[in-house]
PDB file of C-alpha atoms and ligand atoms in Angstrom:
ATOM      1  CA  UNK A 736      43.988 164.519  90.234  1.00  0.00           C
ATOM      2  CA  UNK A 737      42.467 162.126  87.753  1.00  0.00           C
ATOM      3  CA  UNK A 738      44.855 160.523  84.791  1.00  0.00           C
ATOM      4  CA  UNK A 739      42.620 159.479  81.944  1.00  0.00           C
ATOM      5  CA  UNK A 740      42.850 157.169  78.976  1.00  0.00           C
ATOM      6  CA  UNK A 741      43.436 159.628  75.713  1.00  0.00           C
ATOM      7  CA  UNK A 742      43.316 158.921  71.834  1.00  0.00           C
ATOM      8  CA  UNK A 743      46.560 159.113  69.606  1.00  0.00           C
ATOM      9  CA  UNK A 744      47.686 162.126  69.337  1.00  0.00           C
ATOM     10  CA  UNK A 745      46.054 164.018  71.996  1.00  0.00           C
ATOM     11  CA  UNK A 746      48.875 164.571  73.833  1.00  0.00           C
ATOM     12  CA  UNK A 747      49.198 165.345  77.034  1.00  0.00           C
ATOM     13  CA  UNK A 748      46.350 167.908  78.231  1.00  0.00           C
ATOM     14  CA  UNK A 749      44.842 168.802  81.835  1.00  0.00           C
ATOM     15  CA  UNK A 750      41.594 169.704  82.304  1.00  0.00           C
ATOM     16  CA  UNK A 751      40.312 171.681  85.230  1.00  0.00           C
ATOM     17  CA  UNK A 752      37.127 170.383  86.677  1.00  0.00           C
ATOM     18  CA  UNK A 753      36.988 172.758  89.252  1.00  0.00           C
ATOM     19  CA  UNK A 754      36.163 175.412  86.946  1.00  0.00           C
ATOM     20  CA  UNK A 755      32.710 176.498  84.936  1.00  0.00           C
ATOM     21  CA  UNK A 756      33.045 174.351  81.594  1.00  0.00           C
ATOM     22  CA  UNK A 757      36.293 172.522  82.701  1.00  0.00           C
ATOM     23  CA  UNK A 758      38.631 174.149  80.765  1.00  0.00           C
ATOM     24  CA  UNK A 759      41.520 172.417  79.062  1.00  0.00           C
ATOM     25  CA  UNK A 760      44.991 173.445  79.001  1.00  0.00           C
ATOM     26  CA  UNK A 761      47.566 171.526  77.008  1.00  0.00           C
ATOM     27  CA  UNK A 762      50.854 170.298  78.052  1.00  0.00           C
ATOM     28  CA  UNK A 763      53.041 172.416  75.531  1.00  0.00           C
ATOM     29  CA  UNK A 764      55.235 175.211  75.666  1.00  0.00           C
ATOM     30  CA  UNK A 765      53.135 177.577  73.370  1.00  0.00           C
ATOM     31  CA  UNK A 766      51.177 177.644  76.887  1.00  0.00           C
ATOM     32  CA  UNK A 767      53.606 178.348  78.956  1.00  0.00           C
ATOM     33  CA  UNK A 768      53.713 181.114  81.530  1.00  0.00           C
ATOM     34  CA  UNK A 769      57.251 182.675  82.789  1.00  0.00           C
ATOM     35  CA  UNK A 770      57.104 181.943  86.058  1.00  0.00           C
ATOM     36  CA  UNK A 771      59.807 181.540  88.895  1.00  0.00           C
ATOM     37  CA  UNK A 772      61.000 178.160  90.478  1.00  0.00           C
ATOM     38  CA  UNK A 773      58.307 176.070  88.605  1.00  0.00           C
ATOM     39  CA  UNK A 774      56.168 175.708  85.251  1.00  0.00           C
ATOM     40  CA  UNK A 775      53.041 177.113  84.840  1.00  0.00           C
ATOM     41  CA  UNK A 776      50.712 176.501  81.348  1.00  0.00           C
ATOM     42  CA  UNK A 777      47.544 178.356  80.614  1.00  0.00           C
ATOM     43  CA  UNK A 778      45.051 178.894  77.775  1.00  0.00           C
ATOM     44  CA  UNK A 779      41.949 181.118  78.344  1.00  0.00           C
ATOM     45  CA  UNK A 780      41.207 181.587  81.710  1.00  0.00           C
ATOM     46  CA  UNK A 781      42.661 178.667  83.167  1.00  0.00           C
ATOM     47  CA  UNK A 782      46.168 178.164  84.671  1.00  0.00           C
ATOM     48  CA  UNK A 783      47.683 174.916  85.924  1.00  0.00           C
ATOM     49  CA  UNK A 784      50.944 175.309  88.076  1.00  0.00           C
ATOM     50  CA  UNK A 785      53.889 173.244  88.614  1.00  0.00           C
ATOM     51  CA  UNK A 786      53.262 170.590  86.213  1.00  0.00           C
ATOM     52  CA  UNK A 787      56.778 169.727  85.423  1.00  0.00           C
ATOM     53  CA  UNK A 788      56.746 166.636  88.135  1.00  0.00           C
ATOM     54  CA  UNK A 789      53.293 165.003  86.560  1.00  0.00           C
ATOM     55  CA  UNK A 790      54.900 165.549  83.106  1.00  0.00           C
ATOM     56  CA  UNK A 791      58.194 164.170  84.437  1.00  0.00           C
ATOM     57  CA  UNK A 792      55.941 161.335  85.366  1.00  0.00           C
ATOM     58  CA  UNK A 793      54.287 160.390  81.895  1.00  0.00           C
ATOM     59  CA  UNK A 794      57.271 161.134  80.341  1.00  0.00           C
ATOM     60  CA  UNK A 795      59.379 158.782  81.784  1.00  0.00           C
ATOM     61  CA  UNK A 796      57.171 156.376  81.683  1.00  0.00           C
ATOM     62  CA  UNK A 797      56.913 157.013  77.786  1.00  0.00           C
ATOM     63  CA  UNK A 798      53.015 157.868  78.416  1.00  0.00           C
ATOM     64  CA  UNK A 799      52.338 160.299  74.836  1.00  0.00           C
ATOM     65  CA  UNK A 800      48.316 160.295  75.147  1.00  0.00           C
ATOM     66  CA  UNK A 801      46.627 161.568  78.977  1.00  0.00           C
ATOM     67  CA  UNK A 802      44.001 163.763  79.744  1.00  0.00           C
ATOM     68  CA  UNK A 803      44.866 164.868  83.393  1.00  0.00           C
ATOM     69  CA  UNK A 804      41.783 165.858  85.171  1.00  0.00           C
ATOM     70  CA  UNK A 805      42.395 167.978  88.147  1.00  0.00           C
ATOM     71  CA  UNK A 806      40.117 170.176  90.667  1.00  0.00           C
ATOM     72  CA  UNK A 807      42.959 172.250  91.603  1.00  0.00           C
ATOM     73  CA  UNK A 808      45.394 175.028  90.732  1.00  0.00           C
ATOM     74  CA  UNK A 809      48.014 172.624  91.321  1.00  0.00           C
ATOM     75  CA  UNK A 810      48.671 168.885  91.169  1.00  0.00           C
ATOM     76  CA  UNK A 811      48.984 167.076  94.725  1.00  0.00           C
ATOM     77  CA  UNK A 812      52.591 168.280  95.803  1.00  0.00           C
ATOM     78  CA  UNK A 813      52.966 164.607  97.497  1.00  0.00           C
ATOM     79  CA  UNK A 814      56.404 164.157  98.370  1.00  0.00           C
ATOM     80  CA  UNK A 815      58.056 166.519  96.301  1.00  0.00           C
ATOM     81  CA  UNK A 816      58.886 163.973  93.372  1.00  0.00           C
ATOM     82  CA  UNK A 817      57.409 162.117  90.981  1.00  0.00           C
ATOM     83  CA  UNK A 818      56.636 158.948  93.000  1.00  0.00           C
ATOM     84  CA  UNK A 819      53.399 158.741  94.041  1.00  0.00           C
ATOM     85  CA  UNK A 820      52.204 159.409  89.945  1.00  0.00           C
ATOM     86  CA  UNK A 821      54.572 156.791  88.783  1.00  0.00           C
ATOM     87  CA  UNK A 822      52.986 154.396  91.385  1.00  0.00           C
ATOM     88  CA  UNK A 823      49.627 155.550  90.402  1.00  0.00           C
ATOM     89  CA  UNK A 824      50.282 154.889  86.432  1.00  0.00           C
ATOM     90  CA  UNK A 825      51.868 151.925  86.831  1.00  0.00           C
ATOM     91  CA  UNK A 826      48.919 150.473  88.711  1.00  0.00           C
ATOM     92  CA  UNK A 827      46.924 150.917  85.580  1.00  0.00           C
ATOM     93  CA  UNK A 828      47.169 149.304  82.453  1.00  0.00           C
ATOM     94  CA  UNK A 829      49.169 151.095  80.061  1.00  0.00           C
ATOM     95  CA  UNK A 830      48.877 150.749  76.422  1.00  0.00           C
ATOM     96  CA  UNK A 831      50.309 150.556  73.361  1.00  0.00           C
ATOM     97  CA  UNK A 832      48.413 152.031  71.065  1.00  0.00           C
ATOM     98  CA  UNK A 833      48.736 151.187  67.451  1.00  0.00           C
ATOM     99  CA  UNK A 834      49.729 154.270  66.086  1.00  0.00           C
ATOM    100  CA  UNK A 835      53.351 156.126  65.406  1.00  0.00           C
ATOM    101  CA  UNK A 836      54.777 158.180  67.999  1.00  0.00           C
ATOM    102  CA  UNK A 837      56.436 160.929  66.516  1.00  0.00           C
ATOM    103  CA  UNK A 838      59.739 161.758  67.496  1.00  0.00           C
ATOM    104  CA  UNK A 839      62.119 164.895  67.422  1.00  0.00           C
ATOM    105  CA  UNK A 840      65.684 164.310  67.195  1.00  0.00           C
ATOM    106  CA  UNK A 841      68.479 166.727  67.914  1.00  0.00           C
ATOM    107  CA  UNK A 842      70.278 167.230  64.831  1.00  0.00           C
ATOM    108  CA  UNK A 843      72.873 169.910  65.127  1.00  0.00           C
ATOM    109  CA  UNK A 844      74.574 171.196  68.860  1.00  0.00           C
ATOM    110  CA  UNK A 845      72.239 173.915  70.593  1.00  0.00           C
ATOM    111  CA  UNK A 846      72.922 175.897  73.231  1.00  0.00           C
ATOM    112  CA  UNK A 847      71.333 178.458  75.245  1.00  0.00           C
ATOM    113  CA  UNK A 848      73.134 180.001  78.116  1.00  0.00           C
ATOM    114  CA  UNK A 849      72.571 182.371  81.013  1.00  0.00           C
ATOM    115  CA  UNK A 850      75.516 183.727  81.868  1.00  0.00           C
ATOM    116  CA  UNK A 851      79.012 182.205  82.167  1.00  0.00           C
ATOM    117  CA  UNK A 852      78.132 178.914  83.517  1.00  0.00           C
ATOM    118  CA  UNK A 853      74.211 178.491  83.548  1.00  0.00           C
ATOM    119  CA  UNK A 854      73.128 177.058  80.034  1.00  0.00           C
ATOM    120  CA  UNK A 855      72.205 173.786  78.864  1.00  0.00           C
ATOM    121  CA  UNK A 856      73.289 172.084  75.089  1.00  0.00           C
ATOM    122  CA  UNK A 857      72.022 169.494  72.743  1.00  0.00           C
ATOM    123  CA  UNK A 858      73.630 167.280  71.001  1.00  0.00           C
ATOM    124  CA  UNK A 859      72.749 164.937  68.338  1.00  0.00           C
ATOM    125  CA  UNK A 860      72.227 161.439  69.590  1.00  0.00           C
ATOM    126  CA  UNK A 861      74.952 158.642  69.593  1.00  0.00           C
ATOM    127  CA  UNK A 862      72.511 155.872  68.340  1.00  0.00           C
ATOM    128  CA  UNK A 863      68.685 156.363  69.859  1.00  0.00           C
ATOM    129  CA  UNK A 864      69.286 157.527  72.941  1.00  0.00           C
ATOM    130  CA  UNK A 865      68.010 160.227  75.396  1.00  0.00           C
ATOM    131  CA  UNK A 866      70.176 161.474  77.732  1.00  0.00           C
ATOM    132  CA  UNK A 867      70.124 163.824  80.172  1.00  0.00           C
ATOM    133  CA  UNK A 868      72.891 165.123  82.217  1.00  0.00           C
ATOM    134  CA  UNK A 869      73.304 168.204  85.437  1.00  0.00           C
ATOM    135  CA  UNK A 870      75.792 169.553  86.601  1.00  0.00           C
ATOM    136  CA  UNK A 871      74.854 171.649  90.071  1.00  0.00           C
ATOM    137  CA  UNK A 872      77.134 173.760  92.127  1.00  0.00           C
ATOM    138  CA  UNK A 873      76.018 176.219  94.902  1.00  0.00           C
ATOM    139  CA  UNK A 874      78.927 176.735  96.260  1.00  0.00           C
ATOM    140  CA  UNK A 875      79.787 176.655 100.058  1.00  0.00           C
ATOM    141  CA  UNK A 876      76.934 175.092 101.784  1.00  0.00           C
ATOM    142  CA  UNK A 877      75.071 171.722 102.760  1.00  0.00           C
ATOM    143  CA  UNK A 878      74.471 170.756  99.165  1.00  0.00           C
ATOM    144  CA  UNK A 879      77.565 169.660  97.896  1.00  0.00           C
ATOM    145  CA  UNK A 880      79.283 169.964  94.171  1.00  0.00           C
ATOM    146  CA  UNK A 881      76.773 167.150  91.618  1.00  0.00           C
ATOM    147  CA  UNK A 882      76.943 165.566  88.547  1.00  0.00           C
ATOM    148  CA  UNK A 883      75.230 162.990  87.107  1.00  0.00           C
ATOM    149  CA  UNK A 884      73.882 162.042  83.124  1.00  0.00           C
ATOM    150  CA  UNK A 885      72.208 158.992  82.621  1.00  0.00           C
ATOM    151  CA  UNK A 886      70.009 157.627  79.653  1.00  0.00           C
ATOM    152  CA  UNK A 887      66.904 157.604  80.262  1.00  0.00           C
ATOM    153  CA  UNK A 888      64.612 154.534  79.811  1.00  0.00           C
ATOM    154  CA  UNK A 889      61.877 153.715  81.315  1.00  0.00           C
ATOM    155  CA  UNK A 890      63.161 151.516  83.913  1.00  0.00           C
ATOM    156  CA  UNK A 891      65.612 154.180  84.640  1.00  0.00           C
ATOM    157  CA  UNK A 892      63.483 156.852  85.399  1.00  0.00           C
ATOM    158  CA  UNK A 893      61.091 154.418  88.103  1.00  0.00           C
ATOM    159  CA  UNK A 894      64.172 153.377  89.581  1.00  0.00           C
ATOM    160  CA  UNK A 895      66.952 156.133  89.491  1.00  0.00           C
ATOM    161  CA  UNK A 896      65.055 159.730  89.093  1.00  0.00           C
ATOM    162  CA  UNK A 897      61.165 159.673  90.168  1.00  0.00           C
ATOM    163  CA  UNK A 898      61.810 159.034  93.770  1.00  0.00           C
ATOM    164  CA  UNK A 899      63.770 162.596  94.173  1.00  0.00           C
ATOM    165  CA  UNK A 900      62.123 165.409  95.702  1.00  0.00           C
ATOM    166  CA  UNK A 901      62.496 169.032  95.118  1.00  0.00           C
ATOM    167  CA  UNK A 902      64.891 170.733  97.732  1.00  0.00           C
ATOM    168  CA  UNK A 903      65.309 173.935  99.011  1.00  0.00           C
ATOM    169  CA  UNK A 904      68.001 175.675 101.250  1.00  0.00           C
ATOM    170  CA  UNK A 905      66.332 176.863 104.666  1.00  0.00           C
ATOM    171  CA  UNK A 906      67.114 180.620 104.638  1.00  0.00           C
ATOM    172  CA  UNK A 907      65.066 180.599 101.297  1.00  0.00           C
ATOM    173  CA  UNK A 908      61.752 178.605 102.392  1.00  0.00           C
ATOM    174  CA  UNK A 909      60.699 181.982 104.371  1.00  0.00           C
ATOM    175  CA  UNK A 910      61.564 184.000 101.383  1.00  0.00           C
ATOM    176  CA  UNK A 911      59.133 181.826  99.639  1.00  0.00           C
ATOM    177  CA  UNK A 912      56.454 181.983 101.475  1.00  0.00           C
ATOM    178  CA  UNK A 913      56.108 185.599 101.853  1.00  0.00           C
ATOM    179  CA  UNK A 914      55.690 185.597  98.243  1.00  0.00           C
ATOM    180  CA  UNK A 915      53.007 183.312  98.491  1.00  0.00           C
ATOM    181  CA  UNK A 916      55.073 180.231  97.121  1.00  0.00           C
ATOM    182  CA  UNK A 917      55.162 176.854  98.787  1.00  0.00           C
ATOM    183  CA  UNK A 918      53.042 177.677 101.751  1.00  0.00           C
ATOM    184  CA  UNK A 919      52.594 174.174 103.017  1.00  0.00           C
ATOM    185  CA  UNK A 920      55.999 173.257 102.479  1.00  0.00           C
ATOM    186  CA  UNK A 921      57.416 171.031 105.926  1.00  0.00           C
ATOM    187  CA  UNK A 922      60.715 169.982 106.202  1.00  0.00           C
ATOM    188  CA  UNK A 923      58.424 166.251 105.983  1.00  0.00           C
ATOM    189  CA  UNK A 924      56.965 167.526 102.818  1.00  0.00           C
ATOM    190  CA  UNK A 925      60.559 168.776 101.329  1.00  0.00           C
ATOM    191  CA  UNK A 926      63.872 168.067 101.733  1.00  0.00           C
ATOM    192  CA  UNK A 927      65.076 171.451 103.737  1.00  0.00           C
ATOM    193  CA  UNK A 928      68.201 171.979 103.994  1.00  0.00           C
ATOM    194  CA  UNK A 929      70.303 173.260 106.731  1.00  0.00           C
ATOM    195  CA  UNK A 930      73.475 173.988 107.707  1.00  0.00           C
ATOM    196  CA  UNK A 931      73.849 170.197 108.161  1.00  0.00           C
ATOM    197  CA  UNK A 932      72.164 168.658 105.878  1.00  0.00           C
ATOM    198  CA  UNK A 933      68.250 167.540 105.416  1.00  0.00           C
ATOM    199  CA  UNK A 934      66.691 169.024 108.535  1.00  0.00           C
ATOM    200  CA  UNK A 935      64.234 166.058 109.991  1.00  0.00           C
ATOM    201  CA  UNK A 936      64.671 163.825 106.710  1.00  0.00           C
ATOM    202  CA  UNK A 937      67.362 161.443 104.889  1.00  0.00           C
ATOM    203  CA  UNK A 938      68.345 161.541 101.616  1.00  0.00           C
ATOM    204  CA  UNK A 939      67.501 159.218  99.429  1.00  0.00           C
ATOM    205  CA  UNK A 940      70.547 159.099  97.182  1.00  0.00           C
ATOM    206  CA  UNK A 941      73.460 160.871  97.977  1.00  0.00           C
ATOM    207  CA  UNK A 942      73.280 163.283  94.873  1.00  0.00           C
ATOM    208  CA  UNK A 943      68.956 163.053  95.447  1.00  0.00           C
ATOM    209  CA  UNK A 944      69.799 166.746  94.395  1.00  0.00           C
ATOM    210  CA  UNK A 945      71.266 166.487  90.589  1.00  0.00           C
ATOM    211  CA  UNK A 946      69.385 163.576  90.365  1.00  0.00           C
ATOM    212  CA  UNK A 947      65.731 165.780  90.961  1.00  0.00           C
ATOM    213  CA  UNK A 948      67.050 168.716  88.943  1.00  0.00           C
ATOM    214  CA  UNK A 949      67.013 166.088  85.965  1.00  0.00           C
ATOM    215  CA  UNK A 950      63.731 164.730  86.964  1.00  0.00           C
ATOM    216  CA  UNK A 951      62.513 169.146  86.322  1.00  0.00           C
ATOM    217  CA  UNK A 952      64.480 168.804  83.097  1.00  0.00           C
ATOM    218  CA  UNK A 953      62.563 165.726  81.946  1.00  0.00           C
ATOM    219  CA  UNK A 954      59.161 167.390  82.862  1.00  0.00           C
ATOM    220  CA  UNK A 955      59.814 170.561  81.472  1.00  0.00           C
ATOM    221  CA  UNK A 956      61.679 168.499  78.203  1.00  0.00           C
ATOM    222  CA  UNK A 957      58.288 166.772  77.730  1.00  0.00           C
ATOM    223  CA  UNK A 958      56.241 169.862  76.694  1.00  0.00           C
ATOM    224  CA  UNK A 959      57.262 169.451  73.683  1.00  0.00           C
ATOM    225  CA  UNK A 960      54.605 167.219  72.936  1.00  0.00           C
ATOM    226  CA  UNK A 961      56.539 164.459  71.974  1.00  0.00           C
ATOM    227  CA  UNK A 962      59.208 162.003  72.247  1.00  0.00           C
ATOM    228  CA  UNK A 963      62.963 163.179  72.047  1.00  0.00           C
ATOM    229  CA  UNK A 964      66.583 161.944  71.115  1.00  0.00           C
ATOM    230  CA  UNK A 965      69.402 163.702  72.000  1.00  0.00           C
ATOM    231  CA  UNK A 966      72.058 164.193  74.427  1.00  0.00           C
ATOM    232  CA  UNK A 967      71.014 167.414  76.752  1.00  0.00           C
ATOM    233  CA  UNK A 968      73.845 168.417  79.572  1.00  0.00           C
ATOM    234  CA  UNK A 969      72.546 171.085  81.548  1.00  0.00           C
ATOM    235  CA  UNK A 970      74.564 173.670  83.693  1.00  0.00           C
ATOM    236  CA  UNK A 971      73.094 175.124  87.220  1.00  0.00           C
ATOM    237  CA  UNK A 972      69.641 175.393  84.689  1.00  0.00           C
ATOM    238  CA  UNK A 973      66.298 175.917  86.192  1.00  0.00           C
ATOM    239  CA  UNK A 974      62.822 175.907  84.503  1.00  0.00           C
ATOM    240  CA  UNK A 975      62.561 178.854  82.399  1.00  0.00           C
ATOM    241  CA  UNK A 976      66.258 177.965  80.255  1.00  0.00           C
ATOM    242  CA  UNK A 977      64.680 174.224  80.191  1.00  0.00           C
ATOM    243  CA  UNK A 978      61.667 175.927  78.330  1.00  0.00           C
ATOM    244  CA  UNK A 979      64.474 177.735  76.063  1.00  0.00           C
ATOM    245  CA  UNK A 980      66.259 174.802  74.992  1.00  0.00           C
ATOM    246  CA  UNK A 981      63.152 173.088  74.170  1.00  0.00           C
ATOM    247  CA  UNK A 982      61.643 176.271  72.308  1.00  0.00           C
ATOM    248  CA  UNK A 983      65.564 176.347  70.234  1.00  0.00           C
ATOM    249  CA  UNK A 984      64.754 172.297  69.720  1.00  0.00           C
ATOM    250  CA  UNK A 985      61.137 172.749  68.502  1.00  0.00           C
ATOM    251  CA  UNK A 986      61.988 175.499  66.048  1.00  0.00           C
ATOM    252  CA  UNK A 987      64.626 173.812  64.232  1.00  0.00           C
ATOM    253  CA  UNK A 988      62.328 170.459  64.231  1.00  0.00           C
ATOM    254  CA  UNK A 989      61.606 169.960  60.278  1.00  0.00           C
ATOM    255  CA  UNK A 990      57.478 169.888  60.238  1.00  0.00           C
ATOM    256  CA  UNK A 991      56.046 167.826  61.056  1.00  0.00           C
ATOM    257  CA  UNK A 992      57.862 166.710  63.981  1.00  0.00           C
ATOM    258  CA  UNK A 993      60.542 164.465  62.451  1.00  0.00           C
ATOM    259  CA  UNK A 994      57.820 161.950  62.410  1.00  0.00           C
ATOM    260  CA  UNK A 995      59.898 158.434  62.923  1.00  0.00           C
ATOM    261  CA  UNK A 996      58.539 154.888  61.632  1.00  0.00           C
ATOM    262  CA  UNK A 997      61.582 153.186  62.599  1.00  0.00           C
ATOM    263  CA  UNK A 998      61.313 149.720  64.495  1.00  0.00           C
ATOM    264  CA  UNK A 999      62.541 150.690  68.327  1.00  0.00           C
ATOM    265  CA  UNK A1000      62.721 148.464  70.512  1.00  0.00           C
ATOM    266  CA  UNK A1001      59.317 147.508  71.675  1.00  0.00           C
ATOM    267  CA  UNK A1002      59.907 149.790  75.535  1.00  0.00           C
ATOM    268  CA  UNK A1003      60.027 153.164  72.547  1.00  0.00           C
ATOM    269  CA  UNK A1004      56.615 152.171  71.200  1.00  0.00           C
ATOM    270  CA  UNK A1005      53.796 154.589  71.535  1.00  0.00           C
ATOM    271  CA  UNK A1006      51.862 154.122  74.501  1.00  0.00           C
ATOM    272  CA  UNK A1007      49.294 155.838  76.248  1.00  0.00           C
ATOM    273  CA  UNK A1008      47.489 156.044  79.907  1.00  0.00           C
ATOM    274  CA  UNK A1009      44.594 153.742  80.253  1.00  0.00           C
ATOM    275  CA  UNK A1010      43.504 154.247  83.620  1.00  0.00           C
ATOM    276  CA  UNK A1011      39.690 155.622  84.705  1.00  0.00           C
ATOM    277  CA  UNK A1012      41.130 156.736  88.590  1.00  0.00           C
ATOM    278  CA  UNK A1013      44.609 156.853  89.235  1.00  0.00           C
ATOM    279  CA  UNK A1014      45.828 159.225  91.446  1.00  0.00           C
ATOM    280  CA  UNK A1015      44.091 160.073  94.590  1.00  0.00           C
TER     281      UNK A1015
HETATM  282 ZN1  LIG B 104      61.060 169.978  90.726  1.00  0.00          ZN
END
């Protein structure tokens, strides 16, 4: 997988090189395909699956403007977080480019639930913030009761949210995998856990758990297509009520996109990749 330096306003948009014509999908929800456990986009004939730790990536880095080549189905699963494409962006130079970046904010509380206590609200921003906040609970097990909501800067997201990887309890990897899902998952590759805890692997937080479940929310936030403010507090939530809270946000955004031309502080400025070969 390739991040490349974009113009304003092209978003971000993978391209599959693999493929006759290298097709382009863009990172938005009108391309999204229900899927379980992760979040597939498509347009045409081409598909790109589990994107939400690359976009997790950009966005939190505040990247608007990437084309993503890839020769793949997937991105590189690395470690299971967002790492190794933070490490990879930051290497390269990125940009401000001297345009707006247009920004939604949350005016009014939404809220979309599953049942009882699986849903996830907005609220309208305190100042200019974005927040995000989990709250996880799976009951008796090795994963214990989390919470955590932090606002999310830059800085931040390098330091407190990239580094967690995806998790998974033991008894369902082989679930998984019979449906065809996660086949080279390793408990080196994943944090697996059992009975006890992370078989063969340490945590790298405590709550590395809450703390990657807001990492999905930030990838899956970012297909909007652009930058958010807003306090979002999310409830045992998984990709597809992500996608639903995001849908609720877009259609209530007042075309176009509550466009802001505000002075922010110079970290909310628009910037964009501006790398030729960043991650290998
Ligand atoms: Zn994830």
């Amino acid at each position: 997988m390739e991040f490349c330096p974009a113009e304003p306003h092209h978003g971000i948009v993978f391209e599959r090189v693999d493929l006759v014509d290298t097709p382009q999908v863009p990172a938005l929800i009108e391309y999204i395909v229900p899927k379980p456990r992760c979040t597939v986009i498509s347009h045409g004939d081409a598909t790109v699956s589990v994107v939400e730790h690359v976009m997790a990536a950009l966005a939190g880095l505040q990247i608007d403007n990437c084309l993503v080549r890839i020769n793949a189905p997937e991105p590189p699963g690395c470690d299971g977080s967002s790492a190794a494409f933070v490490d990879a962006l930051l290497k390269a130079e990125i940009v401000v480019q001297d345009e707006d970046r247009e920004i939604v904010i949350v005016d009014q509380p939404l809220l979309v639930t599953e049942s009882e206590c699986i849903g996830i609200g907005a609220q309208p921003p305190r100042g200019a913030e974005f927040e995000v906040g989990f709250f996880l609970d799976y009951g008796p097990g090795p994963i214990s009761c989390q919470s955590l909501s932090l606002e999310m800067t830059p800085q931040r997201f390098i330091e407190d949210i990239a580094p967690c990887r995806t998790f998974i309890l033991e008894k369902e990897v082989k679930a998984l995998q019979a449906n065809g899902i996660g086949q080279r998952a390793t408990p080196q590759n994943i944090l697996v856990f059992g009975d006890n805890g992370p078989i063969e692997n340490k945590l790298r937080f405590p709550d590395e758990c809450v703390r990657h479940k807001i990492l999905d929310c930030i990838g899956d936030f970012a297909l909007l297509g652009c930058d958010l403010r807003g306090r979002f507090i999310a409830t045992q939530s998984g990709h597809r009520l992500n996608h639903a809270i995001i849908r609720e946000v877009k259609k209530r955004a007042r075309p176009p996109l509550g466009k802001i031309t505000l002075p922010f502080p110079s970290s909310l400025l628009v910037l964009s990749s501006n790398q030729r070969r960043a991650a290998g």
